[in-house]
Coordinates of C-alpha atoms in Angstrom, one line a residue:
X1 CA 91.5 39.6 115.2
X2 CA 91.9 37.7 118.5
X3 CA 92.3 33.9 118.7
X4 CA 91.1 32.2 121.9
X5 CA 91.9 28.5 122.4
X6 CA 90.5 26.6 125.4
X7 CA 92.9 24.4 127.4
X8 CA 91.1 21.3 126.3
X9 CA 91.5 22.2 122.6
X10 CA 87.8 21.7 122.2
X11 CA 86.8 25.3 121.6
X12 CA 88.5 27.9 119.4
X13 CA 87.0 31.4 119.1
X14 CA 88.1 34.0 116.6
X15 CA 86.9 37.5 117.6
X16 CA 86.9 40.3 115.0
X17 CA 88.6 43.5 116.2
X18 CA 86.8 46.8 116.2
X19 CA 88.5 47.8 113.0
X20 CA 87.3 44.9 110.8
X21 CA 84.7 46.9 108.9
X22 CA 87.2 49.7 108.3
X23 CA 89.8 47.1 107.1
X24 CA 87.5 45.5 104.5
X25 CA 85.9 48.6 103.0
X26 CA 87.3 49.4 99.6
X27 CA 86.7 52.8 98.0
X28 CA 86.9 53.0 94.2
X29 CA 86.4 56.5 92.8
X30 CA 83.3 57.8 94.5
X31 CA 81.8 54.4 95.2
X32 CA 82.2 52.3 98.4
X33 CA 82.1 48.6 97.8
X34 CA 79.7 46.8 100.3
X35 CA 81.6 44.9 102.9
X36 CA 78.8 42.4 103.5
X37 CA 80.1 39.8 101.1
X38 CA 83.6 40.2 102.3
X39 CA 82.4 40.1 106.0
X40 CA 80.6 36.8 105.3
X41 CA 83.8 35.5 103.7
X42 CA 85.7 36.4 106.9
X43 CA 83.1 34.5 109.0
X44 CA 83.5 31.5 106.7
X45 CA 87.3 31.7 106.9
X46 CA 87.0 31.9 110.6
X47 CA 85.2 28.6 110.7
X48 CA 87.8 27.0 108.4
X49 CA 90.6 28.2 110.6
X50 CA 88.8 26.7 113.6
X51 CA 88.3 23.4 111.8
X52 CA 91.9 23.1 110.6
X53 CA 93.4 24.2 113.9
X54 CA 91.5 21.6 115.9
X55 CA 92.6 18.9 113.4
X56 CA 96.2 20.1 113.3
X57 CA 96.4 20.4 117.1
X58 CA 95.2 16.8 117.6
X59 CA 97.5 15.5 115.0
X60 CA 100.4 17.3 116.4
X61 CA 99.8 16.0 119.9
X62 CA 99.5 12.4 118.6
X63 CA 102.5 12.7 116.4
X64 CA 100.5 12.2 113.3
X65 CA 101.5 13.4 109.9
X66 CA 99.7 16.3 108.1
X67 CA 96.6 15.5 106.0
X68 CA 96.5 16.7 102.4
X69 CA 93.3 14.8 101.2
X70 CA 89.8 14.3 102.3
X71 CA 90.5 10.6 102.7
X72 CA 93.2 11.4 105.1
X73 CA 90.9 13.8 106.9
X74 CA 88.4 11.0 107.5
X75 CA 91.1 8.7 108.8
X76 CA 92.3 11.3 111.3
X77 CA 89.0 12.9 112.4
X78 CA 86.6 10.0 112.0
X79 CA 87.5 7.9 115.1
X80 CA 87.3 10.9 117.4
X81 CA 83.9 12.1 116.3
X82 CA 82.5 8.6 116.2
X83 CA 83.8 7.9 119.7
X84 CA 86.2 5.2 118.6
X85 CA 89.8 4.8 119.7
X86 CA 92.7 5.5 117.5
X87 CA 93.4 1.9 117.2
X88 CA 90.0 1.4 115.5
X89 CA 89.9 0.6 111.8
X90 CA 87.9 3.1 109.8
X91 CA 85.6 1.3 107.3
X92 CA 86.7 1.5 103.7
X93 CA 83.4 3.2 102.9
X94 CA 84.6 6.5 104.4
X95 CA 87.5 6.6 101.9
X96 CA 85.2 5.7 99.0
X97 CA 82.7 8.4 99.9
X98 CA 85.4 11.1 100.4
X99 CA 87.4 10.3 97.3
X100 CA 84.4 10.3 94.9
X101 CA 84.1 13.6 92.9
X102 CA 81.4 15.8 94.5
X103 CA 78.0 15.9 92.8
X104 CA 75.7 18.8 92.5
X105 CA 73.1 17.0 94.6
X106 CA 75.4 17.0 97.6
X107 CA 75.4 20.8 97.8
X108 CA 72.0 21.5 96.3
X109 CA 70.1 21.4 99.6
X110 CA 72.4 23.8 101.4
X111 CA 70.0 24.3 104.3
X112 CA 70.5 20.7 105.4
X113 CA 74.3 20.9 105.4
X114 CA 76.1 21.7 108.7
X115 CA 77.5 25.2 108.6
X116 CA 80.1 24.8 111.3
X117 CA 82.1 22.2 113.1
X118 CA 79.9 22.5 116.1
X119 CA 76.7 21.9 114.1
X120 CA 78.4 18.9 112.4
X121 CA 79.3 17.2 115.7
X122 CA 76.0 18.2 117.4
X123 CA 74.0 16.8 114.5
X124 CA 75.8 13.5 114.7
X125 CA 75.2 13.2 118.4
X126 CA 71.6 14.3 118.1
X127 CA 70.8 11.6 115.5
X128 CA 72.9 9.0 117.4
X129 CA 74.6 8.3 114.1
X130 CA 77.3 5.7 114.4
X131 CA 77.7 4.4 110.8
X132 CA 80.7 5.6 108.9
X133 CA 78.9 6.2 105.7
X134 CA 76.6 8.8 107.2
X135 CA 79.5 10.5 108.8
X136 CA 81.5 10.6 105.5
X137 CA 78.5 11.9 103.5
X138 CA 77.8 14.7 105.9
X139 CA 81.5 15.7 106.2
X140 CA 82.0 15.6 102.4
X141 CA 78.9 17.8 101.8
X142 CA 80.0 20.3 104.4
X143 CA 83.6 20.6 103.1
X144 CA 82.4 20.7 99.4
X145 CA 80.0 23.6 100.2
X146 CA 82.7 25.5 102.1
X147 CA 85.2 24.9 99.4
X148 CA 82.8 26.5 96.9
X149 CA 82.3 29.5 99.2
X150 CA 86.0 29.9 99.7
X151 CA 86.5 29.9 95.9
X152 CA 83.8 32.6 95.4
X153 CA 85.2 34.7 98.3
X154 CA 88.8 34.5 97.0
X155 CA 87.7 35.5 93.5
X156 CA 85.7 38.4 94.8
X157 CA 88.8 39.5 96.8
X158 CA 90.9 39.4 93.6
X159 CA 88.2 41.4 91.7
X160 CA 88.1 44.1 94.4
X161 CA 91.9 44.3 94.4
X162 CA 91.9 44.6 90.6
X163 CA 89.3 47.3 90.5
X164 CA 90.9 49.3 93.4
X165 CA 94.4 49.1 92.0
X166 CA 93.7 49.7 88.3
X167 CA 91.1 52.5 88.5
X168 CA 92.3 56.1 88.5
X169 CA 91.1 57.8 91.7
X170 CA 88.9 60.8 91.1
X171 CA 91.3 63.0 93.1
X172 CA 94.2 62.2 90.6
X173 CA 91.9 62.7 87.6
X174 CA 90.8 66.1 89.1
X175 CA 94.4 67.2 89.7
X176 CA 95.3 66.4 86.0
X177 CA 92.3 68.3 84.7
X178 CA 92.9 71.4 86.9
X179 CA 96.5 71.6 86.0
X180 CA 95.8 71.2 82.3
X181 CA 93.4 74.1 82.6
X182 CA 96.0 76.1 84.5
X183 CA 98.5 75.3 81.7
X184 CA 96.1 76.8 79.1
X185 CA 95.1 79.9 81.1
X186 CA 98.3 80.8 83.1
X187 CA 101.6 81.8 81.3
X188 CA 103.5 80.9 84.5
X189 CA 102.3 77.3 84.1
X190 CA 103.9 77.2 80.7
X191 CA 107.4 78.2 81.6
X192 CA 110.3 76.4 79.9
X193 CA 111.7 73.7 82.1
X194 CA 114.5 74.2 82.8
X195 CA 115.0 78.0 82.2
X196 CA 117.3 78.7 79.2
X197 CA 120.4 79.5 81.4
X198 CA 120.2 76.1 83.0
X199 CA 119.8 74.0 79.8
X200 CA 123.5 73.2 79.6
X201 CA 123.3 71.4 82.9
X202 CA 121.0 68.8 81.2
X203 CA 124.1 67.3 79.4
X204 CA 126.7 68.1 82.1
X205 CA 128.1 64.9 83.6
X206 CA 129.3 66.7 86.7
X207 CA 125.7 66.8 87.9
X208 CA 123.7 64.0 89.5
X209 CA 121.2 63.0 86.8
X210 CA 118.0 61.2 87.8
X211 CA 115.3 59.9 85.4
X212 CA 111.7 59.4 86.3
X213 CA 109.1 58.1 83.8
X214 CA 105.5 58.6 85.0
X215 CA 102.0 59.7 84.0
X216 CA 101.0 60.2 87.6
X217 CA 101.5 63.9 88.6
X218 CA 101.0 63.3 92.4
X219 CA 103.4 60.4 92.5
X220 CA 106.0 62.3 90.4
X221 CA 105.7 65.3 92.8
X222 CA 106.5 63.0 95.8
X223 CA 109.5 61.4 94.1
X224 CA 110.8 64.9 93.2
X225 CA 110.1 66.4 96.7
X226 CA 111.7 63.6 98.6
X227 CA 114.7 63.5 96.3
X228 CA 115.5 67.1 96.6
X229 CA 114.6 67.5 100.2
X230 CA 117.0 64.7 101.3
X231 CA 119.9 65.7 99.0
X232 CA 123.1 67.1 100.5
X233 CA 123.8 68.9 97.2
X234 CA 120.4 69.9 95.7
X235 CA 122.1 72.4 93.5
X236 CA 123.8 69.4 91.7
X237 CA 120.5 67.5 91.2
X238 CA 119.0 67.2 87.7
X239 CA 115.7 65.4 87.5
X240 CA 114.6 64.4 84.0
X241 CA 110.8 63.6 84.0
X242 CA 109.5 61.7 81.0
X243 CA 105.7 61.5 80.5
X244 CA 103.2 60.8 77.8
X245 CA 101.4 63.3 75.5
X246 CA 98.2 63.6 77.5
X247 CA 100.0 64.2 80.8
X248 CA 102.7 66.5 79.5
X249 CA 100.8 69.8 79.9
X250 CA 99.6 69.2 83.5
X251 CA 103.0 67.8 84.5
X252 CA 104.8 70.9 83.1
X253 CA 102.2 73.1 84.9
X254 CA 102.9 71.4 88.2
X255 CA 106.7 71.8 88.1
X256 CA 106.5 75.3 86.6
X257 CA 104.4 76.4 89.5
X258 CA 106.2 74.3 92.1
X259 CA 109.9 74.8 91.3
X260 CA 112.4 72.8 93.5
X261 CA 115.1 75.4 93.3
X262 CA 118.1 75.0 93.4
X263 CA 117.5 71.5 91.8
X264 CA 116.9 71.5 88.0
X265 CA 113.8 69.8 86.7
X266 CA 113.2 68.9 83.0
X267 CA 109.8 67.7 81.8
X268 CA 109.6 66.0 78.4
X269 CA 106.9 64.1 76.6
X270 CA 107.5 60.9 74.6
X271 CA 106.4 62.9 71.5
X272 CA 109.4 65.1 71.9
X273 CA 111.7 62.2 70.9
X274 CA 111.6 62.1 67.1
X275 CA 113.3 58.7 66.9
X276 CA 110.6 57.2 69.1
X277 CA 108.2 56.2 66.3
X278 CA 106.7 53.0 65.2
X279 CA 109.0 51.1 62.8
X280 CA 112.1 52.3 64.5
X281 CA 111.4 51.0 68.0
X282 CA 110.7 47.2 68.1
X283 CA 109.1 47.4 71.6
X284 CA 106.1 49.4 70.1
X285 CA 105.4 46.6 67.6
X286 CA 105.8 44.1 70.4
X287 CA 103.3 46.0 72.5
X288 CA 100.7 45.9 69.7
X289 CA 101.1 42.2 69.3
X290 CA 101.0 41.8 73.1
X291 CA 97.7 43.7 73.2
X292 CA 96.2 41.3 70.6
X293 CA 97.4 38.3 72.5
X294 CA 95.8 39.6 75.7
X295 CA 92.5 40.1 73.7
X296 CA 91.7 36.5 74.9
X297 CA 90.6 38.3 78.0
X298 CA 88.1 40.4 76.0
X299 CA 84.9 40.9 77.9
X300 CA 86.6 42.4 80.9
X301 CA 86.7 41.4 84.5
X302 CA 83.1 40.2 84.6
X303 CA 83.8 37.6 81.9
X304 CA 87.0 36.4 83.7
X305 CA 85.3 36.1 87.0
X306 CA 82.3 34.2 85.5
X307 CA 84.6 31.3 84.6
X308 CA 83.5 28.4 86.8
X309 CA 86.4 26.0 86.2
X310 CA 89.6 27.9 86.5
X311 CA 91.4 28.2 89.8
X312 CA 91.3 31.5 91.7
X313 CA 95.0 32.2 91.2
X314 CA 94.6 31.8 87.4
X315 CA 91.7 34.3 87.5
X316 CA 93.8 36.7 89.5
X317 CA 96.5 36.5 86.9
X318 CA 94.1 37.3 84.1
X319 CA 92.6 40.2 86.0
X320 CA 96.1 41.5 86.6
X321 CA 96.8 41.3 82.9
X322 CA 94.0 43.8 82.3
X323 CA 96.0 46.5 84.1
X324 CA 96.7 49.4 81.7
X325 CA 100.3 49.7 82.8
X326 CA 101.2 46.4 81.0
X327 CA 100.3 48.0 77.7
X328 CA 102.1 51.3 78.3
X329 CA 105.3 52.4 76.7
X330 CA 106.1 54.2 80.0
X331 CA 106.6 50.8 81.4
X332 CA 109.3 49.9 78.9
X333 CA 111.0 53.3 78.4
X334 CA 114.0 52.5 80.7
X335 CA 115.4 50.1 78.1
X336 CA 116.1 53.0 75.8
X337 CA 118.0 55.2 78.3
X338 CA 121.2 55.3 76.2
X339 CA 119.2 56.7 73.2
X340 CA 117.1 59.1 75.3
X341 CA 120.2 60.6 76.9
X342 CA 123.0 60.3 74.4
X343 CA 125.3 62.8 76.2
X344 CA 125.1 61.3 79.7
X345 CA 127.5 58.8 81.2
X346 CA 125.5 57.7 84.2
X347 CA 121.9 58.1 85.5
X348 CA 119.8 56.8 88.4
X349 CA 116.4 55.6 87.3
X350 CA 113.5 55.9 89.7
X351 CA 110.1 54.4 89.6
X352 CA 107.2 56.7 90.5
X353 CA 106.0 54.5 93.5
X354 CA 109.2 55.2 95.5
X355 CA 110.2 57.6 98.2
X356 CA 113.7 58.9 98.6
X357 CA 114.8 59.1 102.3
X358 CA 118.5 59.8 102.1
X359 CA 121.1 61.6 99.9
X360 CA 121.6 59.5 96.8
X361 CA 124.7 61.3 95.5
X362 CA 126.9 58.5 97.0
X363 CA 125.5 56.2 94.3
X364 CA 127.9 57.9 91.9
X365 CA 130.8 56.8 94.0
X366 CA 130.0 53.1 93.6
X367 CA 132.5 51.2 91.4
X368 CA 130.4 49.4 88.8
X369 CA 133.4 47.2 87.7
X370 CA 132.3 47.5 84.1
X371 CA 128.7 46.4 84.9
X372 CA 125.7 48.3 83.4
X373 CA 123.0 48.0 86.0
X374 CA 123.5 48.6 89.8
X375 CA 120.6 46.9 91.6
X376 CA 119.6 45.3 94.9
X377 CA 119.3 41.5 94.7
X378 CA 116.0 40.0 96.0
X379 CA 117.0 36.5 97.1
X380 CA 118.2 37.1 100.6
X381 CA 117.1 38.8 103.8
X382 CA 114.6 38.1 106.6
X383 CA 111.5 38.9 104.6
X384 CA 110.8 35.6 102.9
X385 CA 107.8 37.0 101.0
X386 CA 109.5 39.9 99.2
X387 CA 113.2 39.0 99.4
X388 CA 113.0 35.4 98.2
X389 CA 112.8 36.0 94.4
X390 CA 115.0 34.0 92.0
X391 CA 114.7 33.6 88.3
X392 CA 112.3 30.8 88.7
X393 CA 109.9 33.3 90.4
X394 CA 109.5 35.2 87.1
X395 CA 110.5 32.9 84.2
X396 CA 108.8 29.7 83.1
X397 CA 111.4 27.1 83.3
X398 CA 109.2 24.4 81.9
X399 CA 109.7 26.1 78.5
X400 CA 112.9 24.9 76.8
X401 CA 113.9 28.4 75.7
X402 CA 114.2 29.4 79.3
X403 CA 115.5 26.2 80.8
X404 CA 118.3 25.9 78.3
X405 CA 119.6 29.4 78.8
X406 CA 119.2 30.3 82.5
X407 CA 119.6 28.9 86.0
X408 CA 116.3 28.8 87.9
X409 CA 118.0 29.3 91.3
X410 CA 120.0 32.3 90.2
X411 CA 119.2 35.4 92.3
X412 CA 116.8 38.0 90.9
X413 CA 117.3 41.8 91.3
X414 CA 114.9 44.7 91.6
X415 CA 113.7 47.5 89.3
X416 CA 112.7 50.7 91.1
X417 CA 116.0 52.3 91.9
X418 CA 118.8 51.4 89.5
X419 CA 122.2 52.9 88.7
X420 CA 122.8 52.7 84.9
X421 CA 126.2 53.2 83.5
X422 CA 125.2 54.4 80.0
X423 CA 128.8 54.4 78.7
X424 CA 129.1 50.6 79.5
X425 CA 125.6 50.0 78.2
X426 CA 126.4 51.4 74.8
X427 CA 129.1 48.8 74.4
X428 CA 126.6 45.9 74.8
X429 CA 123.5 44.5 73.0
X430 CA 121.3 44.8 76.0
X431 CA 118.5 46.8 74.2
X432 CA 118.5 44.4 71.3
X433 CA 118.4 41.4 73.6
X434 CA 115.4 42.9 75.4
X435 CA 113.5 43.4 72.1
X436 CA 114.5 39.8 70.9
X437 CA 113.1 38.2 74.0
X438 CA 109.9 40.3 73.9
X439 CA 109.3 38.9 70.5
X440 CA 110.1 35.3 71.6
X441 CA 107.5 35.6 74.4
X442 CA 104.9 36.9 72.0
X443 CA 105.7 34.1 69.5
X444 CA 105.3 31.7 72.4
X445 CA 101.8 33.1 73.4
X446 CA 103.2 34.7 76.5
X447 CA 104.4 31.4 77.8
X448 CA 108.0 32.5 78.7
X449 CA 106.7 34.9 81.4
X450 CA 103.3 36.4 82.1
X451 CA 103.5 40.1 83.0
X452 CA 105.7 43.1 83.6
X453 CA 109.0 44.4 82.3
X454 CA 111.2 42.8 85.0
X455 CA 111.3 39.3 83.4
X456 CA 112.7 40.5 80.1
X457 CA 114.9 42.9 82.1
X458 CA 116.3 40.0 84.1
X459 CA 117.2 38.3 80.7
X460 CA 118.5 41.4 78.9
X461 CA 120.8 42.5 81.8
X462 CA 121.9 39.0 82.6
X463 CA 125.6 39.1 83.4
X464 CA 125.6 42.9 83.4
X465 CA 124.3 43.5 87.0
X466 CA 126.4 45.0 89.9
X467 CA 124.8 44.1 93.2
X468 CA 124.6 47.0 95.6
X469 CA 124.0 47.1 99.3
X470 CA 120.3 46.3 100.2
X471 CA 120.1 49.3 102.5
X472 CA 119.8 51.5 99.4
X473 CA 116.4 50.0 98.3
X474 CA 113.7 48.4 100.4
X475 CA 110.9 46.6 98.5
X476 CA 107.4 45.3 99.2
X477 CA 105.6 48.2 100.9
X478 CA 102.7 47.7 98.5
X479 CA 102.5 44.0 99.2
X480 CA 102.2 43.6 103.0
X481 CA 101.6 45.8 106.0
X482 CA 103.8 43.8 108.4
X483 CA 106.9 45.6 107.0
X484 CA 108.9 46.9 110.0
X485 CA 108.4 50.7 110.2
X486 CA 111.9 51.0 111.8
X487 CA 113.5 49.2 108.9
X488 CA 111.5 51.2 106.4
X489 CA 112.6 54.5 107.9
X490 CA 116.3 53.4 107.7
X491 CA 116.2 52.5 104.0
X492 CA 117.7 54.9 101.5
X493 CA 114.7 54.3 99.1
X494 CA 111.4 52.7 100.0
X495 CA 109.4 51.1 97.2
X496 CA 105.7 50.6 97.2
X497 CA 105.7 47.9 94.6
X498 CA 102.5 45.9 94.7
X499 CA 98.9 46.8 94.4
X500 CA 98.6 48.9 97.6
X501 CA 100.0 52.0 96.1
X502 CA 100.4 54.9 98.6
X503 CA 98.0 57.2 96.7
X504 CA 95.2 54.6 96.8
X505 CA 92.7 54.0 99.7
X506 CA 93.9 50.4 99.8
X507 CA 97.4 51.5 100.9
X508 CA 98.6 50.2 104.3
X509 CA 98.0 53.3 106.7
X510 CA 101.2 53.1 108.7
X511 CA 103.4 52.7 105.6
X512 CA 101.4 55.3 103.7
X513 CA 102.5 57.9 106.2
X514 CA 106.1 57.6 104.9
X515 CA 104.8 58.7 101.5
X516 CA 102.2 61.4 102.4
X517 CA 104.8 63.4 104.4
X518 CA 105.9 64.7 101.0
X519 CA 102.4 65.8 100.0
X520 CA 101.3 69.3 100.8
X521 CA 97.5 69.2 101.5
X522 CA 97.4 73.0 101.8
X523 CA 98.4 73.5 98.2
X524 CA 95.5 75.1 96.3
X525 CA 95.4 72.3 93.7
X526 CA 95.5 69.6 96.4
X527 CA 92.7 71.3 98.3
X528 CA 90.5 71.8 95.3
X529 CA 90.8 68.1 94.5
X530 CA 90.3 67.0 98.1
X531 CA 93.7 65.3 98.2
X532 CA 94.3 64.8 101.9
X533 CA 97.1 63.2 104.0

């Protein structure tokens, strides 16, 4: 968008760029959501920006303080629109009108309400209105109407994001089905991974062991490709892939047919771990209770959006809670790494929404100083949106259980690329602490934190974290598109945490290229499922 401001500060024009329609289109599966509502929302937001900019500019020039209420707005803008000097006293009736709760009658006859600042001023001049009450009534009706439109547009935006980020694209579904069929029909797709002669390497601590937990075959392939491609010692790389029962066969088929020799790939399903059964693993019981607690959102997204009283950010939080990943054991599996790999001393855990851009073998040279978890902290750096996270960003410090045990200003750290010293871990109660706090959160009706595995992780690993250089792990590529491409290219690992995953159509195009470079569109499975870069 382009913003044009006249020298007199009387005219502000926002021109949509030629890519507006492309930007606001959201494709979900085979459907394309109409951009009409979103486009109207943009037009409305354009007006709001113009209105606020004029007011802010005038206040700044005159040295006035910022307004935060409608009453203040009347005090600032009223004298200028009514042709009075700044020294004039605004009648008390303006404050009375603006501070009264809006009634339905005020916005019932929408056609009579000014739709823009220009219409508002022109209407006042045309009718030669000079009394403050008429000014206040018209202003209040206009702002009330626009506030309601803003709320609807914001909720619609959150709904589109939820649908786009939570749905499984048909291309990924197609890939899983075709590979499952290949696994059933082709013996080469059922090869043992790794081959028998390489099995001893799975417990050999002289190798570099990486762990990836994922049910997304395409994402797992990118992590594996980027890891091996950028390794200085690919023959020393062992990648342990853990997936669920439904994805095990297609995941095995993919890596059987796409070996990353000389690296060693192991694919295991959760059902292969005998001890991982209900009754022995507290997190499974906690997940069942968690699902029951979240049943308050029963009725799906339509019921949540239909709520007329809750604020948009509350509705957004409830929509996010419907995401399947928050009720998946894959999301919690890293807390049981010592039990999953009892023979290993150290592993690097990778999320499936990352891309490796450098050799990671140097991570094994970092002195952990007896700590368990090597991670990048997220409370420093130039990016104030992503790198400004402290414990208060994730935990509810209004709850005594949290406030009595933790410091709200303590720096948080990131999941996504973590070095875990399993030897040191086995000497602690980290896993038990994690389970304990999951239960405390459930007993508190999810009031200690709302979503995700990072909050209980911050608690469980408290005091056991070794901070590593931030150049190893760059975050936020799924949150915002203004990430510096140069900075992203120089990071050891880039992390698409956020809704805009790189395999979705809502991904940021320039950042998405850093991920798609590790996708081979000429592969027969990619071509048959129309997976393009």
